[in-house]
mmCIF file of the C-alpha atoms, coordinates in Angstrom:
data_MODEL
# 
_entry.id   MODEL 
# 
loop_
_atom_site.group_PDB 
_atom_site.id 
_atom_site.type_symbol 
_atom_site.label_atom_id 
_atom_site.label_alt_id 
_atom_site.label_comp_id 
_atom_site.label_asym_id 
_atom_site.label_entity_id 
_atom_site.label_seq_id 
_atom_site.pdbx_PDB_ins_code 
_atom_site.Cartn_x 
_atom_site.Cartn_y 
_atom_site.Cartn_z 
_atom_site.occupancy 
_atom_site.B_iso_or_equiv 
_atom_site.pdbx_formal_charge 
_atom_site.auth_seq_id 
_atom_site.auth_comp_id 
_atom_site.auth_asym_id 
_atom_site.auth_atom_id 
_atom_site.pdbx_PDB_model_num 
ATOM 1   C CA . MET A 1 1   ? 14.065  13.591  -16.475 1.00 0.00 ? 1   MET A CA 1 
ATOM 2   C CA . GLU A 1 2   ? 14.517  13.981  -12.717 1.00 0.00 ? 2   GLU A CA 1 
ATOM 3   C CA . LEU A 1 3   ? 11.486  16.270  -12.501 1.00 0.00 ? 3   LEU A CA 1 
ATOM 4   C CA . LEU A 1 4   ? 9.292   13.722  -14.265 1.00 0.00 ? 4   LEU A CA 1 
ATOM 5   C CA . ILE A 1 5   ? 10.493  10.895  -12.010 1.00 0.00 ? 5   ILE A CA 1 
ATOM 6   C CA . SER A 1 6   ? 9.961   12.999  -8.880  1.00 0.00 ? 6   SER A CA 1 
ATOM 7   C CA . LEU A 1 7   ? 6.424   13.852  -10.015 1.00 0.00 ? 7   LEU A CA 1 
ATOM 8   C CA . ILE A 1 8   ? 5.712   10.169  -10.630 1.00 0.00 ? 8   ILE A CA 1 
ATOM 9   C CA . ILE A 1 9   ? 7.033   9.305   -7.168  1.00 0.00 ? 9   ILE A CA 1 
ATOM 10  C CA . GLY A 1 10  ? 4.853   12.024  -5.621  1.00 0.00 ? 10  GLY A CA 1 
ATOM 11  C CA . VAL A 1 11  ? 1.707   10.924  -7.443  1.00 0.00 ? 11  VAL A CA 1 
ATOM 12  C CA . LEU A 1 12  ? 2.278   7.261   -6.561  1.00 0.00 ? 12  LEU A CA 1 
ATOM 13  C CA . THR A 1 13  ? 2.913   8.135   -2.916  1.00 0.00 ? 13  THR A CA 1 
ATOM 14  C CA . ALA A 1 14  ? -0.149  10.395  -2.636  1.00 0.00 ? 14  ALA A CA 1 
ATOM 15  C CA . THR A 1 15  ? -2.384  7.845   -4.337  1.00 0.00 ? 15  THR A CA 1 
ATOM 16  C CA . GLY A 1 16  ? -0.970  5.034   -2.202  1.00 0.00 ? 16  GLY A CA 1 
ATOM 17  C CA . VAL A 1 17  ? -1.574  6.924   1.041   1.00 0.00 ? 17  VAL A CA 1 
ATOM 18  C CA . TYR A 1 18  ? -5.092  7.897   -0.073  1.00 0.00 ? 18  TYR A CA 1 
ATOM 19  C CA . LEU A 1 19  ? -5.992  4.300   -0.930  1.00 0.00 ? 19  LEU A CA 1 
ATOM 20  C CA . THR A 1 20  ? -4.382  2.937   2.230   1.00 0.00 ? 20  THR A CA 1 
ATOM 21  C CA . LEU A 1 21  ? -6.728  5.098   4.323   1.00 0.00 ? 21  LEU A CA 1 
ATOM 22  C CA . ARG A 1 22  ? -9.887  3.680   2.693   1.00 0.00 ? 22  ARG A CA 1 
ATOM 23  C CA . ALA A 1 23  ? -12.387 1.539   4.613   1.00 0.00 ? 23  ALA A CA 1 
ATOM 24  C CA . ARG A 1 24  ? -12.277 -1.524  2.348   1.00 0.00 ? 24  ARG A CA 1 
ATOM 25  C CA . THR A 1 25  ? -9.476  -4.056  2.042   1.00 0.00 ? 25  THR A CA 1 
ATOM 26  C CA . PHE A 1 26  ? -8.992  -4.046  -1.735  1.00 0.00 ? 26  PHE A CA 1 
ATOM 27  C CA . PRO A 1 27  ? -8.097  -0.325  -1.931  1.00 0.00 ? 27  PRO A CA 1 
ATOM 28  C CA . VAL A 1 28  ? -5.755  -0.830  1.030   1.00 0.00 ? 28  VAL A CA 1 
ATOM 29  C CA . VAL A 1 29  ? -3.930  -3.622  -0.815  1.00 0.00 ? 29  VAL A CA 1 
ATOM 30  C CA . VAL A 1 30  ? -3.676  -1.502  -3.974  1.00 0.00 ? 30  VAL A CA 1 
ATOM 31  C CA . GLY A 1 31  ? -2.486  1.469   -1.897  1.00 0.00 ? 31  GLY A CA 1 
ATOM 32  C CA . LEU A 1 32  ? 0.262   -0.553  -0.235  1.00 0.00 ? 32  LEU A CA 1 
ATOM 33  C CA . THR A 1 33  ? 1.345   -1.848  -3.636  1.00 0.00 ? 33  THR A CA 1 
ATOM 34  C CA . LEU A 1 34  ? 1.500   1.689   -5.044  1.00 0.00 ? 34  LEU A CA 1 
ATOM 35  C CA . LEU A 1 35  ? 3.563   2.786   -2.039  1.00 0.00 ? 35  LEU A CA 1 
ATOM 36  C CA . ALA A 1 36  ? 5.960   -0.079  -2.724  1.00 0.00 ? 36  ALA A CA 1 
ATOM 37  C CA . TYR A 1 37  ? 6.219   1.038   -6.373  1.00 0.00 ? 37  TYR A CA 1 
ATOM 38  C CA . ALA A 1 38  ? 6.953   4.599   -5.245  1.00 0.00 ? 38  ALA A CA 1 
ATOM 39  C CA . VAL A 1 39  ? 9.723   3.393   -2.933  1.00 0.00 ? 39  VAL A CA 1 
ATOM 40  C CA . ASN A 1 40  ? 11.207  1.265   -5.729  1.00 0.00 ? 40  ASN A CA 1 
ATOM 41  C CA . ILE A 1 41  ? 11.290  4.191   -8.149  1.00 0.00 ? 41  ILE A CA 1 
ATOM 42  C CA . PHE A 1 42  ? 12.752  6.410   -5.414  1.00 0.00 ? 42  PHE A CA 1 
ATOM 43  C CA . LEU A 1 43  ? 15.536  3.903   -4.722  1.00 0.00 ? 43  LEU A CA 1 
ATOM 44  C CA . PHE A 1 44  ? 16.212  3.572   -8.425  1.00 0.00 ? 44  PHE A CA 1 
ATOM 45  C CA . ALA A 1 45  ? 16.348  7.354   -8.865  1.00 0.00 ? 45  ALA A CA 1 
ATOM 46  C CA . MET A 1 46  ? 18.801  7.705   -5.971  1.00 0.00 ? 46  MET A CA 1 
ATOM 47  C CA . GLY A 1 47  ? 21.365  5.808   -8.043  1.00 0.00 ? 47  GLY A CA 1 
ATOM 48  C CA . ARG A 1 48  ? 21.372  8.670   -10.573 1.00 0.00 ? 48  ARG A CA 1 
ATOM 49  C CA . LEU A 1 49  ? 19.419  8.260   -13.750 1.00 0.00 ? 49  LEU A CA 1 
ATOM 50  C CA . THR A 1 50  ? 21.870  7.304   -16.459 1.00 0.00 ? 50  THR A CA 1 
ATOM 51  C CA . ILE A 1 51  ? 20.894  6.302   -19.955 1.00 0.00 ? 51  ILE A CA 1 
ATOM 52  C CA . GLY A 1 52  ? 23.085  4.111   -22.131 1.00 0.00 ? 52  GLY A CA 1 
ATOM 53  C CA . MET A 1 53  ? 25.591  3.195   -19.396 1.00 0.00 ? 53  MET A CA 1 
ATOM 54  C CA . PRO A 1 54  ? 26.508  -0.450  -18.886 1.00 0.00 ? 54  PRO A CA 1 
ATOM 55  C CA . ALA A 1 55  ? 25.412  -2.121  -15.677 1.00 0.00 ? 55  ALA A CA 1 
ATOM 56  C CA . VAL A 1 56  ? 28.792  -3.800  -15.189 1.00 0.00 ? 56  VAL A CA 1 
ATOM 57  C CA . ILE A 1 57  ? 32.291  -2.394  -15.195 1.00 0.00 ? 57  ILE A CA 1 
ATOM 58  C CA . ASP A 1 58  ? 33.847  -2.632  -18.641 1.00 0.00 ? 58  ASP A CA 1 
ATOM 59  C CA . PRO A 1 59  ? 37.441  -1.493  -19.132 1.00 0.00 ? 59  PRO A CA 1 
ATOM 60  C CA . THR A 1 60  ? 36.528  0.165   -22.428 1.00 0.00 ? 60  THR A CA 1 
ATOM 61  C CA . ALA A 1 61  ? 33.430  1.999   -21.119 1.00 0.00 ? 61  ALA A CA 1 
ATOM 62  C CA . ALA A 1 62  ? 33.648  5.607   -19.991 1.00 0.00 ? 62  ALA A CA 1 
ATOM 63  C CA . GLY A 1 63  ? 31.342  4.999   -17.014 1.00 0.00 ? 63  GLY A CA 1 
ATOM 64  C CA . TYR A 1 64  ? 28.983  2.520   -15.531 1.00 0.00 ? 64  TYR A CA 1 
ATOM 65  C CA . ALA A 1 65  ? 25.659  2.475   -13.728 1.00 0.00 ? 65  ALA A CA 1 
ATOM 66  C CA . ASP A 1 66  ? 25.710  1.991   -9.978  1.00 0.00 ? 66  ASP A CA 1 
ATOM 67  C CA . PRO A 1 67  ? 24.620  -1.620  -9.285  1.00 0.00 ? 67  PRO A CA 1 
ATOM 68  C CA . LEU A 1 68  ? 23.645  -1.020  -5.629  1.00 0.00 ? 68  LEU A CA 1 
ATOM 69  C CA . PRO A 1 69  ? 20.288  0.728   -6.306  1.00 0.00 ? 69  PRO A CA 1 
ATOM 70  C CA . GLN A 1 70  ? 19.463  -1.960  -8.846  1.00 0.00 ? 70  GLN A CA 1 
ATOM 71  C CA . ALA A 1 71  ? 20.116  -4.670  -6.262  1.00 0.00 ? 71  ALA A CA 1 
ATOM 72  C CA . LEU A 1 72  ? 18.070  -2.785  -3.656  1.00 0.00 ? 72  LEU A CA 1 
ATOM 73  C CA . VAL A 1 73  ? 15.142  -2.393  -6.053  1.00 0.00 ? 73  VAL A CA 1 
ATOM 74  C CA . LEU A 1 74  ? 15.271  -6.067  -6.992  1.00 0.00 ? 74  LEU A CA 1 
ATOM 75  C CA . THR A 1 75  ? 15.200  -7.017  -3.310  1.00 0.00 ? 75  THR A CA 1 
ATOM 76  C CA . ALA A 1 76  ? 12.384  -4.538  -2.648  1.00 0.00 ? 76  ALA A CA 1 
ATOM 77  C CA . ILE A 1 77  ? 10.332  -6.032  -5.486  1.00 0.00 ? 77  ILE A CA 1 
ATOM 78  C CA . VAL A 1 78  ? 10.579  -9.486  -3.925  1.00 0.00 ? 78  VAL A CA 1 
ATOM 79  C CA . ILE A 1 79  ? 9.695   -8.143  -0.472  1.00 0.00 ? 79  ILE A CA 1 
ATOM 80  C CA . ALA A 1 80  ? 6.743   -6.162  -1.862  1.00 0.00 ? 80  ALA A CA 1 
ATOM 81  C CA . PHE A 1 81  ? 5.450   -9.250  -3.673  1.00 0.00 ? 81  PHE A CA 1 
ATOM 82  C CA . GLY A 1 82  ? 5.600   -11.283 -0.466  1.00 0.00 ? 82  GLY A CA 1 
ATOM 83  C CA . MET A 1 83  ? 3.942   -8.497  1.509   1.00 0.00 ? 83  MET A CA 1 
ATOM 84  C CA . THR A 1 84  ? 1.170   -8.130  -1.074  1.00 0.00 ? 84  THR A CA 1 
ATOM 85  C CA . ALA A 1 85  ? 0.507   -11.874 -1.062  1.00 0.00 ? 85  ALA A CA 1 
ATOM 86  C CA . PHE A 1 86  ? 0.361   -11.876 2.754   1.00 0.00 ? 86  PHE A CA 1 
ATOM 87  C CA . VAL A 1 87  ? -2.018  -8.897  2.887   1.00 0.00 ? 87  VAL A CA 1 
ATOM 88  C CA . ILE A 1 88  ? -4.310  -10.495 0.286   1.00 0.00 ? 88  ILE A CA 1 
ATOM 89  C CA . VAL A 1 89  ? -4.462  -13.740 2.274   1.00 0.00 ? 89  VAL A CA 1 
ATOM 90  C CA . LEU A 1 90  ? -5.068  -11.756 5.464   1.00 0.00 ? 90  LEU A CA 1 
ATOM 91  C CA . ALA A 1 91  ? -7.885  -9.800  3.783   1.00 0.00 ? 91  ALA A CA 1 
ATOM 92  C CA . LEU A 1 92  ? -9.508  -12.990 2.481   1.00 0.00 ? 92  LEU A CA 1 
ATOM 93  C CA . LYS A 1 93  ? -9.315  -14.561 5.944   1.00 0.00 ? 93  LYS A CA 1 
ATOM 94  C CA . ALA A 1 94  ? -10.846 -11.448 7.527   1.00 0.00 ? 94  ALA A CA 1 
ATOM 95  C CA . LYS A 1 95  ? -13.649 -11.448 4.940   1.00 0.00 ? 95  LYS A CA 1 
ATOM 96  C CA . GLY A 1 96  ? -14.343 -15.101 5.697   1.00 0.00 ? 96  GLY A CA 1 
ATOM 97  C CA . GLU A 1 97  ? -14.367 -14.509 9.455   1.00 0.00 ? 97  GLU A CA 1 
ATOM 98  C CA . LEU A 1 98  ? -16.338 -11.239 9.528   1.00 0.00 ? 98  LEU A CA 1 
ATOM 99  C CA . GLY A 1 99  ? -18.459 -11.623 6.415   1.00 0.00 ? 99  GLY A CA 1 
ATOM 100 C CA . ASN A 1 100 ? -17.403 -8.272  4.949   1.00 0.00 ? 100 ASN A CA 1 
ATOM 101 C CA . ASP A 1 101 ? -14.289 -6.493  3.775   1.00 0.00 ? 101 ASP A CA 1 
ATOM 102 C CA . HIS A 1 102 ? -14.208 -3.493  6.105   1.00 0.00 ? 102 HIS A CA 1 
ATOM 103 C CA . VAL A 1 103 ? -10.765 -2.745  7.459   1.00 0.00 ? 103 VAL A CA 1 
ATOM 104 C CA . ASP A 1 104 ? -11.852 -1.767  10.965  1.00 0.00 ? 104 ASP A CA 1 
ATOM 105 C CA . GLY A 1 105 ? -13.768 -5.007  11.555  1.00 0.00 ? 105 GLY A CA 1 
ATOM 106 C CA . LEU A 1 106 ? -16.603 -3.234  13.384  1.00 0.00 ? 106 LEU A CA 1 
ATOM 107 C CA . HIS A 1 107 ? -19.201 -3.854  10.705  1.00 0.00 ? 107 HIS A CA 1 
ATOM 108 C CA . ARG A 1 108 ? -21.173 -7.073  10.897  1.00 0.00 ? 108 ARG A CA 1 
ATOM 109 C CA . GLY A 1 109 ? -22.156 -9.322  8.058   1.00 0.00 ? 109 GLY A CA 1 
ATOM 110 C CA . LYS A 1 110 ? -25.617 -9.117  6.501   1.00 0.00 ? 110 LYS A CA 1 
ATOM 111 C CA . ASP A 1 111 ? -26.762 -12.303 8.225   1.00 0.00 ? 111 ASP A CA 1 
ATOM 112 C CA . GLU A 1 112 ? -25.724 -11.203 11.733  1.00 0.00 ? 112 GLU A CA 1 
ATOM 113 C CA . VAL A 1 113 ? -28.229 -9.350  13.866  1.00 0.00 ? 113 VAL A CA 1 
ATOM 114 C CA . VAL A 1 114 ? -26.852 -7.049  16.518  1.00 0.00 ? 114 VAL A CA 1 
ATOM 115 C CA . ASP A 1 115 ? -29.046 -6.038  19.429  1.00 0.00 ? 115 ASP A CA 1 
ATOM 116 C CA . GLN A 1 116 ? -28.971 -2.288  19.788  1.00 0.00 ? 116 GLN A CA 1 
ATOM 117 C CA . PRO A 1 117 ? -29.182 -1.058  23.376  1.00 0.00 ? 117 PRO A CA 1 
ATOM 118 C CA . ARG A 1 118 ? -32.293 0.971   23.960  1.00 0.00 ? 118 ARG A CA 1 
ATOM 119 C CA . HIS A 1 119 ? -31.665 4.238   25.679  1.00 0.00 ? 119 HIS A CA 1 
ATOM 120 C CA . LYS A 1 120 ? -34.278 5.321   28.149  1.00 0.00 ? 120 LYS A CA 1 
ATOM 121 C CA . ASN A 1 121 ? -35.582 8.789   27.712  1.00 0.00 ? 121 ASN A CA 1 
ATOM 122 C CA . LYS A 1 122 ? -35.024 10.392  31.099  1.00 0.00 ? 122 LYS A CA 1 
ATOM 123 C CA . ASN A 1 123 ? -37.433 13.232  30.360  1.00 0.00 ? 123 ASN A CA 1 
ATOM 124 C CA . ARG A 1 124 ? -40.348 10.823  29.887  1.00 0.00 ? 124 ARG A CA 1 
ATOM 125 C CA . GLU A 1 125 ? -39.453 8.968   33.061  1.00 0.00 ? 125 GLU A CA 1 
ATOM 126 C CA . ALA A 1 126 ? -39.369 12.220  35.043  1.00 0.00 ? 126 ALA A CA 1 
ATOM 127 C CA . ALA A 1 127 ? -42.678 13.456  33.568  1.00 0.00 ? 127 ALA A CA 1 
ATOM 128 C CA . ARG A 1 128 ? -44.587 10.419  34.811  1.00 0.00 ? 128 ARG A CA 1 
# 
């Protein structure tokens, strides 16, 4: 079970990093969300994977699940939701301002015309 969970964490982390490094905003948002999922599963796995154990202490139960990782994951879910909402609003604002969804902001919209500086050919100038 631990091997499967560790593989899932690795795949989510690798995919999240790959998507975060893309040039468009939507893959960046999805990548950050996948990274948050990977961290949540990692925190949950750190509390030892137990099946069939109660989440609260019961005097008749032989053991119980550790509630701290569950509380951390619940808090991380709320933080990740807020972060995702903020990044989506930020991406929409950037698209409205720049006219495109490139992350670096160097690309212009289709309606903007950028004057390209003309480089003088020094060899032609010297030949004259």
